[in-house]
PDB file of C-alpha atoms in Angstrom:
ATOM      1  CA  MET A  23       5.555 -10.754   6.950  1.00  0.00           C
ATOM      2  CA  SER A  24       9.339 -10.958   6.417  1.00  0.00           C
ATOM      3  CA  GLU A  25      11.668  -8.247   7.632  1.00  0.00           C
ATOM      4  CA  LEU A  26      12.762  -5.462   5.340  1.00  0.00           C
ATOM      5  CA  PRO A  27      16.373  -5.277   4.139  1.00  0.00           C
ATOM      6  CA  SER A  28      18.718  -3.318   6.367  1.00  0.00           C
ATOM      7  CA  PRO A  29      19.718   0.248   5.482  1.00  0.00           C
ATOM      8  CA  PRO A  30      22.906   0.437   3.417  1.00  0.00           C
ATOM      9  CA  PRO A  31      26.179   0.607   5.344  1.00  0.00           C
ATOM     10  CA  ASP A  32      28.517   3.535   5.013  1.00  0.00           C
ATOM     11  CA  PRO A  33      30.157   3.047   1.590  1.00  0.00           C
ATOM     12  CA  ASP A  34      33.451   4.374   3.007  1.00  0.00           C
ATOM     13  CA  GLY A  35      33.291   2.096   6.063  1.00  0.00           C
ATOM     14  CA  PRO A  36      34.974   2.638   9.417  1.00  0.00           C
ATOM     15  CA  HIS A  37      38.540   3.922   9.302  1.00  0.00           C
ATOM     16  CA  GLY A  38      38.330   4.204   5.540  1.00  0.00           C
ATOM     17  CA  ILE A  39      37.692   0.485   4.979  1.00  0.00           C
ATOM     18  CA  ALA A  40      34.917  -0.094   2.417  1.00  0.00           C
ATOM     19  CA  PRO A  41      32.277  -2.716   3.353  1.00  0.00           C
ATOM     20  CA  TRP A  42      32.532  -4.198  -0.176  1.00  0.00           C
ATOM     21  CA  PRO A  43      35.726  -5.594  -1.677  1.00  0.00           C
ATOM     22  CA  ASP A  44      35.049  -3.913  -5.012  1.00  0.00           C
ATOM     23  CA  ARG A  45      32.441  -1.927  -6.911  1.00  0.00           C
ATOM     24  CA  GLY A  46      31.060  -5.066  -8.531  1.00  0.00           C
ATOM     25  CA  SER A  47      30.186  -6.468  -5.107  1.00  0.00           C
ATOM     26  CA  LEU A  48      28.485  -3.211  -4.159  1.00  0.00           C
ATOM     27  CA  LEU A  49      26.392  -3.228  -7.334  1.00  0.00           C
ATOM     28  CA  ASP A  50      25.449  -6.888  -6.846  1.00  0.00           C
ATOM     29  CA  GLU A  51      24.155  -6.238  -3.330  1.00  0.00           C
ATOM     30  CA  ARG A  52      22.469  -3.019  -4.419  1.00  0.00           C
ATOM     31  CA  ARG A  53      20.698  -4.891  -7.244  1.00  0.00           C
ATOM     32  CA  ARG A  54      19.570  -7.671  -4.908  1.00  0.00           C
ATOM     33  CA  VAL A  55      18.165  -5.216  -2.358  1.00  0.00           C
ATOM     34  CA  LEU A  56      16.452  -3.061  -4.995  1.00  0.00           C
ATOM     35  CA  ASP A  57      14.805  -6.187  -6.416  1.00  0.00           C
ATOM     36  CA  GLU A  58      13.426  -7.047  -2.989  1.00  0.00           C
ATOM     37  CA  LEU A  59      12.313  -3.505  -2.207  1.00  0.00           C
ATOM     38  CA  THR A  60      10.634  -3.112  -5.596  1.00  0.00           C
ATOM     39  CA  ARG A  61       8.718  -6.319  -4.980  1.00  0.00           C
ATOM     40  CA  ARG A  62       7.681  -5.021  -1.554  1.00  0.00           C
ATOM     41  CA  SER A  63       6.648  -1.680  -3.033  1.00  0.00           C
ATOM     42  CA  VAL A  64       4.657  -2.456  -6.184  1.00  0.00           C
ATOM     43  CA  GLY A  65       4.830  -6.219  -6.535  1.00  0.00           C
ATOM     44  CA  PRO A  66       1.718  -8.115  -7.663  1.00  0.00           C
ATOM     45  CA  PHE A  67       1.276  -9.778  -4.271  1.00  0.00           C
ATOM     46  CA  ARG A  68       1.372  -6.372  -2.585  1.00  0.00           C
ATOM     47  CA  LEU A  69      -1.393  -5.209  -4.931  1.00  0.00           C
ATOM     48  CA  LEU A  70      -3.357  -8.390  -4.248  1.00  0.00           C
ATOM     49  CA  GLY A  71      -2.977  -7.645  -0.543  1.00  0.00           C
ATOM     50  CA  LEU A  72      -4.529  -4.212  -1.047  1.00  0.00           C
ATOM     51  CA  VAL A  73      -7.489  -5.759  -2.853  1.00  0.00           C
ATOM     52  CA  LEU A  74      -7.969  -8.408  -0.173  1.00  0.00           C
ATOM     53  CA  VAL A  75      -7.862  -5.826   2.624  1.00  0.00           C
ATOM     54  CA  VAL A  76     -10.587  -3.791   0.921  1.00  0.00           C
ATOM     55  CA  LEU A  77     -12.715  -6.891   0.339  1.00  0.00           C
ATOM     56  CA  ALA A  78     -12.253  -7.995   3.965  1.00  0.00           C
ATOM     57  CA  PHE A  79     -13.219  -4.545   5.205  1.00  0.00           C
ATOM     58  CA  GLU A  80     -16.303  -4.472   2.991  1.00  0.00           C
ATOM     59  CA  LEU A  81     -17.326  -7.927   4.207  1.00  0.00           C
ATOM     60  CA  GLY A  82     -16.841  -7.021   7.844  1.00  0.00           C
ATOM     61  CA  TRP A  83     -18.550  -3.668   7.454  1.00  0.00           C
ATOM     62  CA  GLY A  84     -21.390  -5.313   5.565  1.00  0.00           C
ATOM     63  CA  LEU A  85     -22.030  -7.703   8.458  1.00  0.00           C
ATOM     64  CA  VAL A  86     -21.974  -4.831  10.930  1.00  0.00           C
ATOM     65  CA  GLY A  87     -24.413  -2.960   8.666  1.00  0.00           C
ATOM     66  CA  VAL A  88     -26.739  -5.954   8.480  1.00  0.00           C
ATOM     67  CA  GLY A  89     -26.763  -6.098  12.259  1.00  0.00           C
ATOM     68  CA  LEU A  90     -27.495  -2.405  12.606  1.00  0.00           C
ATOM     69  CA  MET A  91     -30.228  -2.390   9.979  1.00  0.00           C
ATOM     70  CA  SER A  92     -31.914  -5.405  11.571  1.00  0.00           C
ATOM     71  CA  LEU A  93     -32.658  -3.169  14.555  1.00  0.00           C
ATOM     72  CA  ASP A  94     -34.525  -0.583  12.483  1.00  0.00           C
ATOM     73  CA  ASP A  95     -37.820  -2.488  12.473  1.00  0.00           C
ATOM     74  CA  THR A  96     -38.089  -3.823  15.993  1.00  0.00           C
ATOM     75  CA  LEU A  97     -36.015  -4.402  19.105  1.00  0.00           C
ATOM     76  CA  ASP A  98     -37.294  -7.822  20.090  1.00  0.00           C
ATOM     77  CA  GLY A  99     -35.026 -10.480  21.567  1.00  0.00           C
ATOM     78  CA  PHE A 100     -34.367 -12.326  18.325  1.00  0.00           C
ATOM     79  CA  ASN A 101     -33.284  -9.186  16.483  1.00  0.00           C
ATOM     80  CA  LEU A 102     -30.979  -8.180  19.337  1.00  0.00           C
ATOM     81  CA  VAL A 103     -29.312 -11.598  19.370  1.00  0.00           C
ATOM     82  CA  PHE A 104     -29.030 -11.630  15.564  1.00  0.00           C
ATOM     83  CA  ALA A 105     -27.624  -8.093  15.453  1.00  0.00           C
ATOM     84  CA  GLY A 106     -25.117  -8.888  18.181  1.00  0.00           C
ATOM     85  CA  PHE A 107     -23.944 -12.082  16.495  1.00  0.00           C
ATOM     86  CA  VAL A 108     -23.462 -10.743  12.967  1.00  0.00           C
ATOM     87  CA  GLY A 109     -22.021  -7.516  14.344  1.00  0.00           C
ATOM     88  CA  LEU A 110     -19.444  -9.466  16.355  1.00  0.00           C
ATOM     89  CA  VAL A 111     -18.480 -11.539  13.323  1.00  0.00           C
ATOM     90  CA  GLY A 112     -18.120  -8.320  11.338  1.00  0.00           C
ATOM     91  CA  VAL A 113     -15.846  -6.772  13.983  1.00  0.00           C
ATOM     92  CA  VAL A 114     -13.722  -9.938  14.061  1.00  0.00           C
ATOM     93  CA  ILE A 115     -13.147  -9.473  10.323  1.00  0.00           C
ATOM     94  CA  LEU A 116     -12.717  -5.697  10.493  1.00  0.00           C
ATOM     95  CA  VAL A 117     -10.056  -5.526  13.193  1.00  0.00           C
ATOM     96  CA  PRO A 118      -7.428  -7.672  11.387  1.00  0.00           C
ATOM     97  CA  ALA A 119      -8.186  -5.891   8.104  1.00  0.00           C
ATOM     98  CA  LEU A 120      -7.536  -2.499   9.717  1.00  0.00           C
ATOM     99  CA  ALA A 121      -4.403  -3.802  11.437  1.00  0.00           C
ATOM    100  CA  VAL A 122      -3.030  -5.088   8.132  1.00  0.00           C
ATOM    101  CA  ALA A 123      -3.857  -1.781   6.418  1.00  0.00           C
ATOM    102  CA  VAL A 124      -1.952   0.204   9.059  1.00  0.00           C
ATOM    103  CA  SER A 125       0.999  -2.196   8.890  1.00  0.00           C
ATOM    104  CA  GLU A 126       1.099  -1.974   5.098  1.00  0.00           C
ATOM    105  CA  ALA A 127       1.063   1.836   5.194  1.00  0.00           C
ATOM    106  CA  ARG A 128       3.996   1.903   7.620  1.00  0.00           C
ATOM    107  CA  GLU A 129       5.933  -0.609   5.553  1.00  0.00           C
ATOM    108  CA  ALA A 130       5.319   1.392   2.373  1.00  0.00           C
ATOM    109  CA  ARG A 131       6.960   4.465   3.948  1.00  0.00           C
ATOM    110  CA  ALA A 132       9.906   2.405   5.160  1.00  0.00           C
ATOM    111  CA  VAL A 133      10.335   0.789   1.739  1.00  0.00           C
ATOM    112  CA  ARG A 134      10.406   4.171  -0.005  1.00  0.00           C
ATOM    113  CA  ALA A 135      13.098   5.428   2.383  1.00  0.00           C
ATOM    114  CA  LEU A 136      15.214   2.315   1.825  1.00  0.00           C
ATOM    115  CA  LEU A 137      14.812   2.571  -1.945  1.00  0.00           C
ATOM    116  CA  ARG A 138      16.186   6.099  -1.870  1.00  0.00           C
ATOM    117  CA  ALA A 139      19.065   5.135   0.416  1.00  0.00           C
ATOM    118  CA  TRP A 140      20.196   2.105  -1.597  1.00  0.00           C
ATOM    119  CA  THR A 141      19.759   3.926  -4.896  1.00  0.00           C
ATOM    120  CA  ALA A 142      22.022   6.746  -3.725  1.00  0.00           C
ATOM    121  CA  LEU A 143      24.953   4.362  -3.155  1.00  0.00           C
ATOM    122  CA  ASP A 144      25.877   4.217  -6.826  1.00  0.00           C
ATOM    123  CA  ARG A 145      24.524   4.297 -10.368  1.00  0.00           C
ATOM    124  CA  ASP A 146      24.083   1.275 -12.621  1.00  0.00           C
ATOM    125  CA  PRO A 147      22.301   2.444 -15.790  1.00  0.00           C
ATOM    126  CA  ARG A 148      22.440  -0.942 -17.497  1.00  0.00           C
ATOM    127  CA  GLY A 149      21.214  -2.899 -14.493  1.00  0.00           C
ATOM    128  CA  ASP A 150      18.664  -0.276 -13.418  1.00  0.00           C
ATOM    129  CA  ALA A 151      16.993  -0.253 -16.842  1.00  0.00           C
ATOM    130  CA  ARG A 152      15.021  -3.371 -15.945  1.00  0.00           C
ATOM    131  CA  TYR A 153      13.119  -1.470 -13.267  1.00  0.00           C
ATOM    132  CA  GLY A 154      11.526   0.622 -16.004  1.00  0.00           C
ATOM    133  CA  ARG A 155       8.859  -2.008 -16.731  1.00  0.00           C
ATOM    134  CA  GLY A 156       5.640  -0.042 -16.406  1.00  0.00           C
ATOM    135  CA  TRP A 157       2.994  -2.754 -16.134  1.00  0.00           C
ATOM    136  CA  LEU A 158       3.235  -3.038 -12.339  1.00  0.00           C
ATOM    137  CA  ASN A 159       2.695   0.670 -11.792  1.00  0.00           C
ATOM    138  CA  ALA A 160      -0.039   0.680 -14.424  1.00  0.00           C
ATOM    139  CA  GLY A 161      -1.810  -2.075 -12.513  1.00  0.00           C
ATOM    140  CA  TRP A 162      -1.524  -0.156  -9.259  1.00  0.00           C
ATOM    141  CA  LEU A 163      -2.846   3.024 -10.845  1.00  0.00           C
ATOM    142  CA  MET A 164      -5.793   1.270 -12.516  1.00  0.00           C
ATOM    143  CA  VAL A 165      -6.852  -0.728  -9.447  1.00  0.00           C
ATOM    144  CA  SER A 166      -6.425   2.219  -7.087  1.00  0.00           C
ATOM    145  CA  PHE A 167      -8.327   4.579  -9.369  1.00  0.00           C
ATOM    146  CA  GLY A 168     -11.054   1.959  -9.689  1.00  0.00           C
ATOM    147  CA  PHE A 169     -11.405   1.812  -5.903  1.00  0.00           C
ATOM    148  CA  VAL A 170     -11.737   5.586  -5.703  1.00  0.00           C
ATOM    149  CA  VAL A 171     -14.376   5.680  -8.436  1.00  0.00           C
ATOM    150  CA  ALA A 172     -16.323   2.794  -6.904  1.00  0.00           C
ATOM    151  CA  GLY A 173     -16.265   4.379  -3.461  1.00  0.00           C
ATOM    152  CA  LEU A 174     -17.398   7.747  -4.782  1.00  0.00           C
ATOM    153  CA  ALA A 175     -20.180   6.037  -6.729  1.00  0.00           C
ATOM    154  CA  VAL A 176     -21.423   4.387  -3.534  1.00  0.00           C
ATOM    155  CA  CYS A 177     -21.364   7.703  -1.681  1.00  0.00           C
ATOM    156  CA  ALA A 178     -23.077   9.434  -4.605  1.00  0.00           C
ATOM    157  CA  GLY A 179     -25.966   6.979  -4.304  1.00  0.00           C
ATOM    158  CA  LEU A 180     -26.436   7.840  -0.635  1.00  0.00           C
ATOM    159  CA  PRO A 181     -29.456  10.176  -1.089  1.00  0.00           C
ATOM    160  CA  ASP A 182     -31.391   7.371  -2.790  1.00  0.00           C
ATOM    161  CA  SER A 183     -30.614   5.056   0.129  1.00  0.00           C
ATOM    162  CA  LEU A 184     -31.707   7.300   2.967  1.00  0.00           C
ATOM    163  CA  GLU A 185     -35.477   7.152   2.895  1.00  0.00           C
ATOM    164  CA  ASP A 186     -37.293   3.893   3.458  1.00  0.00           C
ATOM    165  CA  GLY A 187     -40.846   3.132   2.423  1.00  0.00           C
ATOM    166  CA  GLY A 188     -42.297   5.043   5.385  1.00  0.00           C
ATOM    167  CA  GLY A 189     -40.492   8.247   4.575  1.00  0.00           C
ATOM    168  CA  ARG A 190     -38.116   7.842   7.543  1.00  0.00           C
ATOM    169  CA  THR A 191     -34.353   8.222   7.476  1.00  0.00           C
ATOM    170  CA  PRO A 192     -32.720   5.092   8.965  1.00  0.00           C
ATOM    171  CA  HIS A 193     -29.444   6.154  10.540  1.00  0.00           C
ATOM    172  CA  SER A 194     -28.088   2.613  10.275  1.00  0.00           C
ATOM    173  CA  THR A 195     -28.306   2.824   6.494  1.00  0.00           C
ATOM    174  CA  LEU A 196     -26.486   6.149   6.538  1.00  0.00           C
ATOM    175  CA  VAL A 197     -23.655   4.689   8.632  1.00  0.00           C
ATOM    176  CA  TYR A 198     -23.412   1.570   6.496  1.00  0.00           C
ATOM    177  CA  VAL A 199     -23.396   3.337   3.111  1.00  0.00           C
ATOM    178  CA  MET A 200     -20.888   5.966   4.223  1.00  0.00           C
ATOM    179  CA  GLY A 201     -18.508   3.325   5.557  1.00  0.00           C
ATOM    180  CA  ALA A 202     -18.909   1.127   2.500  1.00  0.00           C
ATOM    181  CA  GLY A 203     -18.104   4.070   0.218  1.00  0.00           C
ATOM    182  CA  ILE A 204     -15.323   5.738   2.197  1.00  0.00           C
ATOM    183  CA  ALA A 205     -13.256   2.565   2.708  1.00  0.00           C
ATOM    184  CA  PRO A 206     -12.437   1.960  -0.991  1.00  0.00           C
ATOM    185  CA  VAL A 207     -11.809   5.675  -1.505  1.00  0.00           C
ATOM    186  CA  VAL A 208      -9.218   5.720   1.284  1.00  0.00           C
ATOM    187  CA  ALA A 209      -7.638   2.479   0.036  1.00  0.00           C
ATOM    188  CA  GLY A 210      -7.584   3.781  -3.527  1.00  0.00           C
ATOM    189  CA  LEU A 211      -5.938   7.038  -2.490  1.00  0.00           C
ATOM    190  CA  ALA A 212      -3.317   5.112  -0.518  1.00  0.00           C
ATOM    191  CA  GLY A 213      -2.645   2.956  -3.578  1.00  0.00           C
ATOM    192  CA  LEU A 214      -2.339   6.012  -5.811  1.00  0.00           C
ATOM    193  CA  VAL A 215       0.106   7.634  -3.387  1.00  0.00           C
ATOM    194  CA  ASN A 216       2.211   4.462  -3.384  1.00  0.00           C
ATOM    195  CA  ALA A 217       2.197   4.173  -7.175  1.00  0.00           C
ATOM    196  CA  VAL A 218       3.034   7.841  -7.740  1.00  0.00           C
ATOM    197  CA  ALA A 219       5.812   7.736  -5.133  1.00  0.00           C
ATOM    198  CA  HIS A 220       7.292   4.685  -6.848  1.00  0.00           C
ATOM    199  CA  LEU A 221       7.115   6.425 -10.224  1.00  0.00           C
ATOM    200  CA  HIS A 222       8.923   9.408  -8.689  1.00  0.00           C
ATOM    201  CA  TRP A 223      11.675   7.100  -7.409  1.00  0.00           C
ATOM    202  CA  LEU A 224      11.835   5.374 -10.787  1.00  0.00           C
ATOM    203  CA  ALA A 225      12.204   8.691 -12.605  1.00  0.00           C
ATOM    204  CA  GLY A 226      15.155   9.604 -10.393  1.00  0.00           C
ATOM    205  CA  LEU A 227      16.693   6.155 -10.883  1.00  0.00           C
ATOM    206  CA  LEU A 228      16.474   6.150 -14.673  1.00  0.00           C
ATOM    207  CA  ASN A 229      17.165   9.876 -15.134  1.00  0.00           C
ATOM    208  CA  PRO A 230      19.735  10.647 -12.432  1.00  0.00           C
ATOM    209  CA  VAL A 231      21.035  14.098 -11.703  1.00  0.00           C
ATOM    210  CA  PRO A 232      24.438  14.499 -13.380  1.00  0.00           C
ATOM    211  CA  ALA A 233      27.311  13.651 -11.057  1.00  0.00           C
ATOM    212  CA  ALA A 234      28.727  17.176 -11.204  1.00  0.00           C
ATOM    213  CA  ARG A 235      25.533  18.467  -9.594  1.00  0.00           C
ATOM    214  CA  ARG A 236      25.514  15.869  -6.790  1.00  0.00           C
ATOM    215  CA  PRO A 237      27.677  15.725  -3.690  1.00  0.00           C
ATOM    216  CA  GLY A 238      30.792  13.630  -4.157  1.00  0.00           C
ATOM    217  CA  GLY A 239      30.976  10.147  -2.744  1.00  0.00           C
ATOM    218  CA  ALA A 240      32.265   6.635  -3.098  1.00  0.00           C
ATOM    219  CA  HIS A 241      31.952   4.674  -6.307  1.00  0.00           C
ATOM    220  CA  ARG A 242      30.650   7.620  -8.355  1.00  0.00           C
TER     221      ARG A 242
END
C-alpha cells in the first residue's frame, strides 16, 4: 500500500516566503493531491478491496465454522484432526483479512483529514466541479447497504438454524451464523460511514462557506 500524500505546508511559508511561486502552482498541487486522496477514499479499487475483505472473512469464518460443526456429532480422532486442519486454514485467512480491515479503517480517517486540510488551502470552483461525479459514492452506498441487508438477513434466519433434527441447540451453529451475519453488517456500516463522510466533504467543497464568513488566509 503506497504512502498517503503529505499534509499541506503552511501557505505563508517560513519568514513570509510562500512554498509555491504563484497561485497557479498551488492550485496545480492541490488538484493533484485531491485527485489522489479522492481515489484513496472512494475509488473503485478501494470499494473492490472492501468487497474482497468481506469475502475473505466469510471464507475464513466458514472454514472455522465447518471445523466447529464437525465436532457436534462425535469427538473421534478423525473429526479432531479434520476440525483442527480446516480451522487452522480458516484462521490463516481470517487474520490477514482483519489486519487489512483495520488498516483500511485507519487510512480512511487519515484520508478524510488530509482532504479537509488540502481543500482549505484555496478554492477552485471550476477545477473542483469534476469531483461532483456521483457514481462512485452511489456505488459505495449501494454495496455497503447491500452488505448490511445481507448480514441482517443472515442473523434474522438464526432461529431456524439453531435446532437440529434431535431438538438440540448446537452452539457451533450459533457461533458460525452470528459471525457470518455480523461481519457484513460491520463492513457495510463502515462503508456507509466512509461514503457519507465523503459526501459531507464534497458538499463543503462544491458549496463553500462565503469568504467573508471564513477566517482570512493566503490565496483567498
